Structures are given as structure tokens and as C-alpha cells.
Coordinates of C-alpha atoms (C1' of nucleotides) in Angstrom, one line a residue:
Chain A
M1 CA -57.0 -183.0 -20.6
D2 CA -56.7 -181.9 -24.2
R3 CA -53.6 -182.5 -26.2
H4 CA -51.1 -179.8 -26.4
N5 CA -51.8 -176.9 -28.6
G6 CA -50.0 -176.9 -31.8
S7 CA -49.6 -173.2 -31.8
D8 CA -46.2 -172.7 -33.3
S9 CA -46.7 -169.0 -33.1
G10 CA -44.3 -168.6 -30.2
K11 CA -41.3 -170.6 -31.2
P12 CA -38.3 -170.4 -28.9
A13 CA -36.5 -167.2 -29.7
S14 CA -33.3 -168.7 -28.6
A15 CA -33.7 -171.9 -30.6
A16 CA -31.2 -170.7 -33.1
A17 CA -28.8 -169.4 -30.5
A18 CA -29.1 -172.8 -28.8
A19 CA -27.5 -174.4 -31.8
D20 CA -24.1 -173.0 -30.8
G21 CA -22.9 -176.5 -30.5
G22 CA -24.6 -177.2 -27.2
R23 CA -22.3 -176.4 -24.3
G24 CA -20.7 -173.3 -25.6
A25 CA -17.8 -171.5 -23.9
G26 CA -19.2 -168.1 -23.6
T27 CA -22.9 -169.1 -23.1
A28 CA -24.2 -166.6 -20.6
T29 CA -27.2 -168.7 -19.5
P30 CA -27.2 -172.5 -19.4
A31 CA -29.4 -174.4 -21.8
Y32 CA -31.8 -175.7 -19.1
Q33 CA -32.4 -172.1 -18.0
R34 CA -33.2 -170.9 -21.5
I35 CA -35.7 -173.7 -21.8
K36 CA -37.2 -172.7 -18.4
D37 CA -37.4 -169.1 -19.6
Y38 CA -39.1 -170.1 -22.8
I39 CA -41.7 -172.1 -21.0
L40 CA -42.3 -169.4 -18.4
S41 CA -42.8 -166.9 -21.1
Q42 CA -45.3 -169.1 -22.9
V43 CA -47.2 -169.5 -19.6
Q44 CA -47.1 -166.0 -18.5
S45 CA -48.1 -164.6 -21.8
G46 CA -51.1 -166.8 -21.8
H47 CA -50.1 -168.8 -24.9
W48 CA -50.1 -171.9 -22.9
R49 CA -53.0 -171.9 -20.5
E50 CA -53.8 -173.7 -17.3
G51 CA -54.3 -177.4 -18.0
D52 CA -52.7 -177.3 -21.4
A53 CA -50.3 -180.1 -22.2
I54 CA -46.9 -178.8 -23.2
P55 CA -44.6 -180.5 -25.8
A56 CA -43.0 -183.7 -24.6
E57 CA -39.4 -183.9 -23.5
Q58 CA -38.3 -185.5 -26.8
A59 CA -40.0 -182.8 -28.8
L60 CA -38.4 -180.0 -26.7
A61 CA -35.1 -181.7 -26.8
K62 CA -35.2 -181.7 -30.6
T63 CA -36.5 -178.1 -30.8
F64 CA -33.7 -176.8 -28.6
G65 CA -31.1 -179.2 -29.9
V66 CA -30.2 -180.6 -26.5
S67 CA -30.4 -183.9 -24.8
R68 CA -33.6 -185.2 -23.1
M69 CA -31.9 -185.0 -19.7
T70 CA -31.4 -181.2 -20.1
V71 CA -35.1 -180.7 -20.9
N72 CA -35.9 -183.0 -18.0
R73 CA -34.0 -180.8 -15.7
A74 CA -35.9 -177.7 -16.9
L75 CA -39.3 -179.3 -16.6
S76 CA -38.5 -181.0 -13.3
E77 CA -37.5 -177.7 -11.8
L78 CA -40.5 -175.9 -13.1
A79 CA -42.6 -178.7 -11.6
S80 CA -41.0 -178.2 -8.2
E81 CA -41.7 -174.5 -8.6
Q82 CA -45.3 -175.5 -9.2
V83 CA -45.4 -173.9 -12.6
L84 CA -46.0 -177.3 -14.3
I85 CA -47.5 -180.6 -13.3
R86 CA -45.9 -183.7 -14.6
V87 CA -47.8 -187.0 -14.8
Q88 CA -45.8 -190.1 -15.6
G89 CA -47.1 -191.8 -18.7
S90 CA -49.3 -188.9 -19.6
G91 CA -47.5 -185.7 -20.1
T92 CA -46.6 -182.3 -18.7
F93 CA -49.3 -179.7 -18.0
V94 CA -49.5 -176.1 -17.1
A95 CA -50.3 -175.9 -13.4
Q96 CA -53.0 -173.8 -11.7
Q97 CA -51.7 -170.3 -11.3
K98 CA -50.7 -170.2 -7.6
F99 CA -51.9 -167.0 -6.2
E100 CA -52.7 -168.2 -2.7
A101 CA -50.1 -166.5 -0.5
T102 CA -48.7 -168.6 2.2
L103 CA -50.8 -167.0 4.9
V104 CA -53.6 -164.9 3.7
D105 CA -55.1 -166.6 0.8
I106 CA -55.9 -164.6 -2.1
R107 CA -58.6 -166.9 -3.2
S108 CA -61.9 -165.2 -3.7
I109 CA -64.1 -165.0 -0.7
A110 CA -66.8 -166.8 -2.6
E111 CA -64.5 -169.7 -3.3
E112 CA -63.6 -169.9 0.4
I113 CA -67.1 -169.8 1.5
R114 CA -68.2 -172.5 -0.9
A115 CA -65.2 -174.6 0.1
R116 CA -66.7 -174.6 3.6
G117 CA -69.9 -175.9 2.1
H118 CA -71.9 -172.8 2.7
A119 CA -73.9 -170.5 0.4
H120 CA -72.4 -167.3 -1.0
R121 CA -74.1 -164.3 -2.3
S122 CA -73.2 -160.7 -2.6
E123 CA -74.8 -157.3 -2.7
L124 CA -73.6 -154.4 -4.8
H125 CA -73.8 -151.3 -2.7
R126 CA -72.0 -148.9 -4.9
L127 CA -70.4 -148.8 -8.4
E128 CA -69.2 -145.5 -9.7
R129 CA -66.5 -143.6 -11.6
G130 CA -64.5 -141.8 -9.1
K131 CA -61.6 -139.4 -9.2
A132 CA -58.2 -140.2 -7.7
R133 CA -57.5 -138.2 -4.6
E134 CA -54.5 -138.5 -2.3
P135 CA -53.3 -140.8 -1.0
L136 CA -55.0 -143.1 -3.5
A137 CA -53.5 -141.4 -6.5
G138 CA -50.0 -141.8 -5.1
Q139 CA -50.6 -145.5 -4.4
F140 CA -51.9 -146.1 -7.9
G141 CA -49.2 -144.0 -9.4
V142 CA -51.7 -141.8 -11.4
P143 CA -52.1 -138.0 -11.3
V144 CA -54.6 -136.5 -8.9
G145 CA -58.0 -136.3 -10.6
A146 CA -57.5 -139.3 -12.9
A147 CA -60.4 -141.6 -13.3
L148 CA -60.7 -144.6 -11.1
F149 CA -63.5 -147.2 -10.7
H150 CA -64.9 -147.6 -7.2
S151 CA -67.1 -150.4 -5.9
V152 CA -68.5 -151.4 -2.6
I153 CA -69.7 -155.0 -2.2
V154 CA -71.0 -157.0 0.7
H155 CA -70.4 -160.7 0.8
F156 CA -72.7 -163.0 2.7
E157 CA -72.2 -166.5 4.0
N158 CA -75.5 -168.1 4.5
D159 CA -77.2 -164.7 4.7
L160 CA -74.7 -163.5 7.3
P161 CA -72.5 -160.6 6.2
I162 CA -68.9 -161.7 6.3
Q163 CA -67.0 -159.1 4.4
V164 CA -67.3 -155.6 3.1
E165 CA -65.1 -155.1 0.0
D166 CA -64.3 -151.5 -0.7
R167 CA -62.3 -151.6 -4.0
W168 CA -60.7 -149.0 -6.3
V169 CA -59.6 -150.2 -9.7
N170 CA -57.3 -148.7 -12.4
P171 CA -59.4 -148.4 -15.6
E172 CA -56.4 -149.0 -17.8
Q173 CA -56.0 -152.5 -16.3
A174 CA -59.7 -153.4 -16.3
P175 CA -61.6 -151.2 -18.7
D176 CA -64.9 -153.1 -18.5
Y177 CA -65.1 -153.3 -14.8
M178 CA -68.3 -151.2 -14.7
Q179 CA -70.2 -153.6 -16.9
L180 CA -69.7 -156.7 -14.7
D181 CA -72.4 -158.7 -13.1
F182 CA -71.0 -159.0 -9.6
T183 CA -73.6 -161.6 -8.6
R184 CA -72.0 -164.1 -11.1
M185 CA -68.4 -163.3 -10.6
T186 CA -66.6 -161.6 -7.7
A187 CA -64.5 -158.5 -8.5
N188 CA -61.5 -160.5 -7.4
E189 CA -62.2 -163.3 -9.8
Y190 CA -62.6 -160.9 -12.7
L191 CA -59.4 -159.1 -12.0
M192 CA -57.4 -162.3 -11.8
R193 CA -58.5 -163.1 -15.3
A194 CA -58.4 -159.6 -16.8
A195 CA -55.0 -158.6 -15.5
P196 CA -52.4 -161.3 -14.9
L197 CA -51.5 -161.1 -11.3
Q198 CA -47.8 -160.4 -10.6
G199 CA -47.8 -159.7 -7.0
V200 CA -49.7 -158.8 -3.9
R201 CA -49.0 -156.5 -1.0
Y202 CA -51.1 -156.5 2.1
R203 CA -51.4 -155.2 5.6
I204 CA -53.6 -156.4 8.3
E205 CA -54.9 -154.3 11.2
A206 CA -57.7 -154.3 13.8
L207 CA -60.0 -151.3 13.6
L208 CA -63.4 -150.2 14.8
P209 CA -65.7 -149.9 11.8
P210 CA -67.2 -146.6 10.7
R211 CA -70.9 -146.6 11.1
E212 CA -71.5 -147.2 7.4
I213 CA -69.4 -150.3 7.4
A214 CA -70.9 -151.5 10.7
D215 CA -74.4 -151.2 9.2
M216 CA -73.5 -153.2 6.2
L217 CA -72.0 -156.0 8.4
H218 CA -74.9 -155.9 10.8
I219 CA -72.7 -155.4 13.8
P220 CA -72.5 -152.7 16.4
P221 CA -69.8 -150.1 15.9
Q222 CA -68.0 -151.2 19.0
E223 CA -67.2 -154.6 17.5
P224 CA -63.6 -154.7 16.3
C225 CA -63.0 -155.6 12.7
L226 CA -60.1 -157.4 11.0
V227 CA -59.1 -155.2 8.1
L228 CA -57.1 -156.4 5.2
H229 CA -55.6 -153.8 2.9
R230 CA -54.6 -155.5 -0.3
Q231 CA -52.8 -154.1 -3.4
T232 CA -52.6 -156.3 -6.4
L233 CA -49.9 -155.6 -9.0
S234 CA -50.1 -156.3 -12.7
Q235 CA -47.7 -155.5 -15.4
G236 CA -45.6 -153.5 -12.9
R237 CA -48.5 -151.3 -11.9
V238 CA -51.0 -151.2 -9.2
A239 CA -54.2 -152.7 -10.7
S240 CA -56.5 -152.6 -7.7
I241 CA -56.6 -151.5 -4.1
A242 CA -59.1 -153.2 -1.8
T243 CA -60.0 -152.7 1.8
L244 CA -61.7 -155.8 3.2
W245 CA -63.6 -155.4 6.4
H246 CA -64.4 -158.6 8.4
P247 CA -66.3 -158.7 11.7
G248 CA -63.8 -159.9 14.3
S249 CA -66.4 -162.2 15.8
R250 CA -67.1 -164.0 12.5
Y251 CA -63.8 -164.2 10.7
Q252 CA -60.3 -165.2 11.1
F253 CA -57.3 -165.6 8.9
A254 CA -55.5 -168.9 9.2
G255 CA -52.4 -170.5 7.8
G256 CA -49.4 -172.5 8.5
Y257 CA -46.5 -174.3 7.0
Chain B
M1 CA -15.6 -171.8 6.7
D2 CA -14.3 -174.8 8.4
R3 CA -13.7 -178.0 6.7
H4 CA -16.3 -180.7 7.1
N5 CA -16.6 -182.6 10.3
G6 CA -15.1 -186.0 10.2
S7 CA -17.7 -187.4 12.5
D8 CA -18.4 -190.8 11.2
S9 CA -20.8 -191.4 14.0
G10 CA -23.9 -191.2 11.9
K11 CA -23.3 -193.3 8.8
P12 CA -26.1 -193.6 6.4
A13 CA -28.3 -196.4 7.7
S14 CA -29.3 -197.3 4.2
A15 CA -25.8 -197.5 2.9
A16 CA -25.9 -201.2 2.9
A17 CA -29.4 -201.3 1.5
A18 CA -28.2 -199.0 -1.2
A19 CA -25.9 -201.7 -2.4
D20 CA -28.8 -203.6 -4.0
G21 CA -27.3 -203.0 -7.3
G22 CA -28.2 -199.4 -7.7
R23 CA -31.4 -199.2 -9.6
G24 CA -33.4 -202.0 -8.1
A25 CA -36.7 -203.1 -9.3
G26 CA -38.7 -203.1 -6.1
T27 CA -36.8 -200.1 -4.5
A28 CA -39.6 -198.3 -2.6
T29 CA -37.7 -195.0 -2.4
P30 CA -35.3 -193.8 -5.1
A31 CA -31.7 -193.4 -4.3
Y32 CA -31.6 -189.6 -4.5
Q33 CA -34.4 -189.5 -2.0
R34 CA -32.6 -191.8 0.4
I35 CA -29.6 -189.4 0.2
K36 CA -31.8 -186.4 0.8
D37 CA -33.4 -188.1 3.8
Y38 CA -30.0 -189.0 5.2
I39 CA -28.7 -185.4 4.8
L40 CA -31.9 -184.0 6.3
S41 CA -31.6 -186.3 9.3
Q42 CA -28.1 -185.2 9.9
V43 CA -29.1 -181.5 9.7
Q44 CA -32.2 -181.8 11.8
S45 CA -30.5 -183.9 14.4
G46 CA -27.9 -181.3 14.7
H47 CA -25.0 -183.6 13.7
W48 CA -24.3 -181.2 10.9
R49 CA -24.7 -177.7 12.0
E50 CA -25.3 -174.4 10.2
G51 CA -22.2 -173.5 8.2
D52 CA -20.7 -176.9 8.3
A53 CA -19.3 -178.3 5.1
I54 CA -20.8 -181.7 4.1
P55 CA -19.0 -184.4 2.3
A56 CA -18.3 -183.8 -1.4
E57 CA -20.3 -185.3 -4.1
Q58 CA -17.7 -187.9 -4.9
A59 CA -17.5 -189.0 -1.3
L60 CA -21.2 -189.3 -0.9
A61 CA -21.4 -191.2 -4.2
K62 CA -18.9 -193.7 -3.0
T63 CA -20.6 -194.0 0.4
F64 CA -24.0 -194.7 -1.1
G65 CA -22.7 -196.6 -4.0
V66 CA -24.3 -194.4 -6.6
S67 CA -23.1 -192.2 -9.4
R68 CA -22.1 -188.6 -8.8
M69 CA -25.1 -187.4 -10.8
T70 CA -27.5 -189.0 -8.4
V71 CA -25.8 -187.3 -5.4
N72 CA -25.8 -184.1 -7.4
R73 CA -29.6 -184.3 -7.8
A74 CA -30.1 -184.8 -4.1
L75 CA -27.8 -181.9 -3.2
S76 CA -29.2 -179.6 -5.8
E77 CA -32.8 -180.2 -4.7
L78 CA -31.8 -179.6 -1.1
A79 CA -30.1 -176.4 -2.2
S80 CA -33.3 -175.3 -4.0
E81 CA -35.2 -176.1 -0.8
Q82 CA -32.7 -173.8 1.0
V83 CA -31.5 -176.6 3.3
L84 CA -28.0 -176.4 1.8
I85 CA -25.8 -173.8 0.1
R86 CA -23.6 -174.9 -2.7
V87 CA -20.5 -172.9 -3.8
Q88 CA -18.8 -173.9 -7.0
G89 CA -15.2 -174.8 -6.4
S90 CA -15.6 -174.7 -2.6
G91 CA -18.2 -177.2 -1.3
T92 CA -21.6 -177.7 0.0
F93 CA -22.7 -176.2 3.4
V94 CA -25.6 -176.4 5.7
A95 CA -27.7 -173.3 5.2
Q96 CA -29.2 -171.0 7.8
Q97 CA -32.4 -172.5 9.2
K98 CA -35.2 -170.5 7.5
F99 CA -38.0 -169.8 9.9
E100 CA -39.4 -166.6 8.6
A101 CA -42.8 -167.2 7.2
T102 CA -43.9 -165.3 4.2
L103 CA -46.3 -163.0 5.8
V104 CA -46.3 -163.0 9.5
D105 CA -42.7 -163.2 10.4
I106 CA -41.8 -165.6 13.0
R107 CA -38.8 -163.4 13.9
S108 CA -38.8 -162.4 17.4
I109 CA -40.6 -159.2 18.2
A110 CA -37.4 -157.9 19.6
E111 CA -35.6 -158.4 16.4
E112 CA -38.3 -156.7 14.5
I113 CA -38.3 -153.7 16.7
R114 CA -34.5 -153.4 16.6
A115 CA -34.7 -153.7 12.8
R116 CA -36.8 -150.6 12.9
G117 CA -34.0 -148.9 14.8
H118 CA -36.0 -148.7 18.0
A119 CA -35.2 -149.8 21.6
H120 CA -36.8 -153.0 22.8
R121 CA -37.3 -154.2 26.4
S122 CA -39.7 -156.6 28.0
E123 CA -41.4 -157.1 31.4
L124 CA -42.1 -160.5 32.8
H125 CA -45.6 -160.4 34.3
R126 CA -46.0 -164.0 35.1
L127 CA -44.0 -167.2 35.1
E128 CA -45.5 -170.4 36.6
R129 CA -46.0 -174.1 36.4
G130 CA -49.6 -174.6 35.3
K131 CA -51.8 -177.5 34.6
A132 CA -53.2 -178.4 31.2
R133 CA -56.9 -177.8 31.0
E134 CA -59.1 -178.1 28.0
P135 CA -58.9 -176.9 25.3
L136 CA -55.2 -176.4 25.9
A137 CA -54.5 -180.1 26.7
G138 CA -56.1 -181.2 23.5
Q139 CA -54.1 -178.7 21.5
F140 CA -50.9 -179.9 23.0
G141 CA -51.9 -183.5 22.9
V142 CA -51.3 -184.1 26.6
P143 CA -53.7 -185.5 29.2
V144 CA -55.7 -183.0 31.2
G145 CA -53.8 -182.1 34.4
A146 CA -50.3 -182.5 32.8
A147 CA -47.7 -179.9 33.7
L148 CA -47.3 -177.0 31.4
F149 CA -45.2 -173.8 31.7
H150 CA -47.0 -170.5 31.4
S151 CA -45.5 -167.1 30.9
V152 CA -46.9 -163.6 30.3
I153 CA -44.5 -161.0 28.9
V154 CA -45.1 -157.5 27.7
H155 CA -42.8 -156.2 25.0
F156 CA -42.1 -152.5 24.7
E157 CA -40.9 -150.4 21.7
N158 CA -39.4 -147.2 23.0
D159 CA -41.3 -147.6 26.3
L160 CA -44.6 -148.0 24.5
P161 CA -46.2 -151.4 25.0
I162 CA -46.5 -153.1 21.6
Q163 CA -47.3 -156.8 22.4
V164 CA -48.6 -159.0 25.2
E165 CA -47.2 -162.5 24.8
D166 CA -49.3 -165.1 26.6
R167 CA -47.4 -168.4 26.2
W168 CA -47.8 -172.0 27.2
V169 CA -44.9 -174.3 26.7
N170 CA -44.6 -178.1 26.8
P171 CA -42.0 -178.9 29.4
E172 CA -40.8 -182.0 27.5
Q173 CA -39.6 -179.8 24.6
A174 CA -38.1 -177.1 26.8
P175 CA -37.3 -178.3 30.3
D176 CA -35.4 -175.3 31.4
Y177 CA -37.9 -172.7 30.3
M178 CA -38.5 -171.6 33.9
Q179 CA -34.9 -170.7 34.5
L180 CA -34.6 -168.3 31.6
D181 CA -33.7 -164.6 31.8
F182 CA -36.3 -163.1 29.5
T183 CA -34.7 -159.7 29.6
R184 CA -31.8 -161.2 27.7
M185 CA -33.5 -163.5 25.3
T186 CA -37.2 -163.6 24.3
A187 CA -39.1 -166.8 24.8
N188 CA -39.4 -167.1 21.1
E189 CA -35.7 -166.9 20.6
Y190 CA -35.1 -169.5 23.2
L191 CA -37.6 -171.9 21.8
M192 CA -36.2 -171.7 18.4
R193 CA -32.9 -172.9 19.7
A194 CA -34.1 -175.4 22.2
A195 CA -36.5 -177.2 19.9
P196 CA -35.8 -177.4 16.2
L197 CA -38.8 -175.8 14.6
Q198 CA -40.7 -177.9 12.2
G199 CA -43.7 -175.9 11.5
V200 CA -46.0 -173.2 12.5
R201 CA -49.8 -172.7 12.5
Y202 CA -51.5 -169.5 13.2
R203 CA -54.7 -167.7 13.2
I204 CA -55.4 -164.0 13.2
E205 CA -58.4 -162.3 14.6
A206 CA -59.6 -159.0 15.9
L207 CA -60.8 -158.8 19.5
L208 CA -61.5 -156.4 22.2
P209 CA -59.0 -157.0 25.0
P210 CA -59.9 -158.3 28.4
R211 CA -59.2 -155.6 31.1
E212 CA -56.0 -157.3 32.2
I213 CA -54.6 -157.2 28.7
A214 CA -55.7 -153.7 28.1
D215 CA -54.0 -152.5 31.2
M216 CA -50.7 -154.1 30.2
L217 CA -50.9 -152.5 26.8
H218 CA -51.9 -149.1 28.3
I219 CA -55.0 -148.9 26.1
P220 CA -58.7 -148.5 26.9
P221 CA -60.7 -151.8 26.7
Q222 CA -62.7 -150.4 23.7
E223 CA -59.7 -150.4 21.5
P224 CA -59.6 -153.4 19.2
C225 CA -56.6 -155.6 19.2
L226 CA -55.0 -157.7 16.5
V227 CA -54.6 -161.1 18.1
L228 CA -52.2 -163.7 16.6
H229 CA -52.6 -167.3 17.9
R230 CA -49.5 -169.2 17.1
Q231 CA -48.7 -172.9 17.5
T232 CA -45.1 -174.0 16.9
L233 CA -44.4 -177.7 16.1
S234 CA -41.3 -179.5 17.0
Q235 CA -40.5 -183.2 16.5
G236 CA -44.1 -183.8 15.5
R237 CA -45.5 -182.3 18.6
V238 CA -46.8 -179.0 19.7
A239 CA -44.0 -177.3 21.5
S240 CA -45.6 -174.0 22.3
I241 CA -48.9 -172.1 22.0
A242 CA -48.7 -168.3 22.1
T243 CA -51.4 -165.7 22.1
L244 CA -50.0 -162.4 21.0
W245 CA -52.0 -159.3 21.6
H246 CA -51.3 -156.1 19.7
P247 CA -53.0 -152.8 20.0
G248 CA -54.7 -152.2 16.7
S249 CA -53.7 -148.6 16.6
R250 CA -50.0 -149.3 17.0
Y251 CA -49.4 -152.5 15.1
Q252 CA -50.0 -154.1 11.7
F253 CA -48.9 -157.2 10.0
A254 CA -47.5 -156.6 6.6
G255 CA -46.3 -158.8 3.8
G256 CA -46.3 -159.4 0.1
Y257 CA -44.7 -161.3 -2.7
Chain C
dA1 C1' -70.4 -203.5 -26.2
dC2 C1' -67.3 -205.0 -23.1
dC3 C1' -63.2 -207.0 -21.2
dA4 C1' -58.4 -208.7 -21.4
dC5 C1' -54.1 -208.1 -23.3
dA6 C1' -50.4 -206.1 -25.9
dT7 C1' -48.4 -201.9 -27.7
dT8 C1' -46.9 -197.3 -27.7
dA9 C1' -45.8 -193.0 -25.5
dA10 C1' -44.5 -190.3 -21.8
dT11 C1' -42.2 -189.3 -17.6
dG12 C1' -38.9 -191.2 -13.6
dT13 C1' -34.6 -192.7 -12.2
dA14 C1' -29.9 -193.8 -12.8
dT15 C1' -25.2 -194.3 -15.0
dA16 C1' -20.4 -193.2 -16.7
dG17 C1' -18.1 -189.9 -18.7
dA18 C1' -16.7 -185.3 -20.3
dC19 C1' -15.6 -180.6 -19.9
dA20 C1' -16.3 -175.8 -17.7
dA21 C1' -15.9 -172.7 -14.0
dA22 C1' -14.8 -171.3 -9.4
dT23 C1' -12.3 -172.1 -5.4
dA24 C1' -8.6 -173.7 -2.5
dT25 C1' -4.1 -175.3 -1.9
dA26 C1' 0.6 -176.0 -3.1
dA27 C1' 4.7 -174.7 -5.4
dC28 C1' 7.5 -171.4 -7.2
dT29 C1' 9.7 -166.8 -7.7
dG30 C1' 11.2 -162.3 -6.7
Chain D
dC1 C1' 7.9 -162.9 3.3
dA2 C1' 4.7 -161.6 -0.3
dG3 C1' 3.0 -162.2 -4.8
dT4 C1' 2.3 -165.2 -8.7
dT5 C1' 1.5 -169.3 -11.0
dA6 C1' 0.4 -174.0 -11.4
dT7 C1' -2.3 -177.8 -9.6
dA8 C1' -5.9 -180.2 -7.4
dT9 C1' -10.6 -180.1 -5.7
dT10 C1' -15.4 -179.3 -6.0
dT11 C1' -19.5 -178.0 -8.0
dG12 C1' -22.1 -176.8 -12.6
dT13 C1' -23.6 -178.4 -16.9
dC14 C1' -24.4 -181.6 -20.6
dT15 C1' -24.6 -186.0 -23.2
dA16 C1' -26.1 -190.6 -24.8
dT17 C1' -28.0 -194.4 -23.1
dA18 C1' -30.6 -197.7 -20.4
dC19 C1' -34.4 -199.5 -18.0
dA20 C1' -38.5 -198.7 -14.9
dT21 C1' -43.1 -197.0 -14.2
dT22 C1' -47.3 -195.1 -15.4
dA23 C1' -50.9 -193.8 -18.7
dA24 C1' -53.2 -193.9 -22.9
dT25 C1' -54.2 -196.4 -27.1
dG26 C1' -55.0 -200.1 -30.0
dT27 C1' -56.4 -205.0 -30.9
dG28 C1' -58.9 -209.3 -30.4
dG29 C1' -62.0 -212.3 -28.4
dT30 C1' -66.2 -213.1 -26.3

DNA sequence: ACCACATTAATGTATAGACAAATATAACTG
DNA sequence: CAGTTATATTTGTCTATACATTAATGTGGT
């Protein structure tokens, strides 16, 4: 892992305010919380990226004018929240962004398939500029007729179709969506990088597939499908709405805790 | 809230071991962890129940022979893990057991329906002593031929069947399962009380229902069902395995974060 | 180049003490 | 008795320090 970035561009805004003598009387937020906020802002803004080493406790303590124990508390809590990873003797690092929901993992289907030791490939069936119609416009929060990108991709696991991904994307959040090479990177993977993911909403249902979907999955239209509707939120807006069709006989969601 | 129980029955087993001079050299587990373990054991064993006040930091510090800060760390961490609730000026209390998973709620279906403002009722279709066959025996970790309880219940939302609950239960974890009045309490609700829940594993798939299931749900056998397989763990063993059938047209799982 | 050893740096744990803030209880007052 | 005030209790935060543990780095010797 590389040493921590010396980018002083984003100094703690509250560093001066922190010099109020330490434990102030009217301090609205405690010092450890200000430190947490600062670090979170650096991570979420992308200044400190995944794997980067962040300043050592001593350094932060000096910067914020607090004792090491206070910094320790901030970092320890962020580690328990899986924002940071701490390695004794080595340093503190920005953790992998944890997008995997507890149950339905948000990992890309490609990753999942490769994790099983199988081969993944995908076919692009459609890629177009579409116009927002209801109820899609309402879900995205854009006026009817606004431009939206639309893609339909089939994912294969060892040449067996495993998922049809029908996705609508907000051009403002991902302007170069149409120029992507989907054989190299899945739409999901691209979106995770382009627009920092803030949240996910999903809905699972069982449906019989329309003929078009059934054909792409190579299944008869009588075979039930597990359908995952997924909305990803970025910067307070809906960045992407995907409908993922899985053949019931070949796919299950699993989880636990 | 009542004052904390004076039950001295379960003194910290490691209280003596804790008197090794505090920070020992070869101490396998740190002091704060021993305190956490002790508190967790008291909560999970039921000695300290939901809402009970637990001893104050000072008291625990004295009992374990450590400083207040060390106890503070243990309690704060348990609070962040939602095992305890801390109220400044008042005390520390055992929190509500949190069973709700992030996505597929583990709440009873009855609760869910009532939360929607609808009426819930259930029909008991089968209640019997069965014998463990494979693969069930393997999943429970009992020998083939061992006794298991088996129930089939249909849940209604406003007289519309919404779920068929096909459940197998380990008699050792819930000996009086056969004597229950399932119209008053769902099997799930009972099991949550009888056997402290430690974990859940689940799997979701889309299937066409067998005729028996379709009949109970009042749907044609061509209608796909959302099937949730759920294993609940208690005391390190599988306490219950449920297969929950939902008509795809009437039910969806939803979640988000 | 390689291995063994010492040094340095970073986090992990723990302490004793201090004050702040919120709550609960006791004492006082009308 | 009710309302107010004082007091004690309990958790919340912070400090300065100490030593342990782990990892990375430097240093010598072979």
C-alpha cells in the first residue's frame, strides 16, 4: 500500500474552530465527531481513495489540537463502521466501499460469477437514447420527455444466460454511458465509479417473463423468473433504474447474518 | 424503568482472572472484551432482560478491577452494536433484541400485515410429529429418523391467502411447539421467544407451486411464486427451517438502505 | 545478495483523573 | 401537598501518559 497522500488541499475546515481550548463549554459537536466528519468528507469526496493510508494518529492529533486518544476514538469508530481499516504497526487505510447490502448483494453479476470460478460474458442487445415516459419519469424525478439512456444486456455464466439487465440511466449522472464497452466493464461497475453510490432501493418479485425476455434467457415463457427491481441513488437523485430478470431454475438470492 | 436487578447469581467468571494486575503481558483477550463477553452472556442467557438496568460503570470497574474508561469502552461498543442503550444521567439498559434483517424482514407476517392496517388470520392445515429425512436431517444436524415437528399454516390478509408457511422445527429447541394455539401467536413469534435467535440464513427463488400449495393460495399452478427458504439458528444449532410460499402477483419483498 | 538483529513507527490497550451534561433523588419552601 | 432548589448519581468527553504488539525499516555480518 502506498504512503498517505500529502494532498493538503482539504485541510480540516474546523481545525481552527477546534482550537477553542479543547473541551469547550458550548461546543455543539464533540471533537471526536468533528474528526470523524472530516475523515468521512475526505473519503466521500474522493480525496482519499480506497486503499490510501490516512495520516497517523499523532499527526491528526496535532492537526486538530487534541490528544491521541481522541483521534483514536474517531478512527476506531470509523473502523468499526467499516469506513477505515486499521493495521497495527502499519497504519490506517480507507476501506473498500461497502456496497453489498446485507441480503441482495449489489456486487456486479460478473464479479459474482467469477467468484464462483465460472466464466462471465455479456451480450449487448440494445443501447439507445430514449425518452422518459411515466412512470419512469416520475421515478427519476425528471419531466416527461427528458432524455434517458436505455440498455439491455444479457449476462452469461459459462454460456448459459443467467440475467437480463434492463437498465435506464440518468444522463446527468453518467454522461458517457453510451460510449462504454460493456464487454470489458458491466454497466453496474461503471456506474459505481462514475456516480458515488449513496443508497439502493430494491424490490423482489416472481413473474412470468415476457416472450422477449424468455427468448434472451433461453427459457420457455412458462418458467417463473426472479425479478429484482433496483434503484440506485447518487447525490440525492436517482441515477439508474434496473430491472434484472433471472431464470428461477438457475438463480437464487442468498444471504444471512 | 426499574432499577437494576441485584441478582448476584452470575458473577463474572473472569473476575478473579481479571486481577492479574490489569494489563498483563500474556493476556489472551483484552479486559474490555472480557467485560463485553460477560455482559453478552448475561443478556443472551436471559439473566438480564430487555429494559433492565445493568450495573453502573463504577460498579463494573470495581467488580472487574479495571478503570472506568475500560468499562466505558465495553459499554459504548455494546451500545453501538445495539445490545445496550445508554442514557446520560440515568444508566445503561438492555436494548430490544434486534431481529429485523435489513432486507427481508424477519418480523412475523402477522405484524407486517397489521402494520399495513389490514386484518390477519391464519389457518392450520397440518401439525404433526414427523421424522427427519434427507436432506432435512443434514440441514438440522440430526440423525436420519430423529423426531421433528412439522406444521403447515396459511396466512391471510383480508381473507386473501398471502403466504403458505411450511415449517420444520427441532423439538429440542421448542419442546412445546405442538401445544401452541397458532391463531393467537404465529409460529415465528413463538420461536423468537422460545429460542433466542442467533442468526438467520435465507435463500430466495422463483418457483411454480405444487398443486397443493397453489390450492392453499387460491392461485392457478401456472402462477409463479416467490419462495423464501429460511433457517433460524439458536444456540449454535438450527432451530427451524421454514419454506414460505408467496403468490408472485400479491407479494414482493422490498428493502433499501 | 541474503539473513539476523536492532530500531523506529504505528496502532492497541489501559490508567487515573478531570470536568460537562443529563437524570434522579432528596431537601426545602410556599 | 405541590413546586422549587440543591445534591448526588451516572454517563459523555477529554487529557497525558504508559507500555504492549505489530509492521516496516535500517544495519551489519556472512
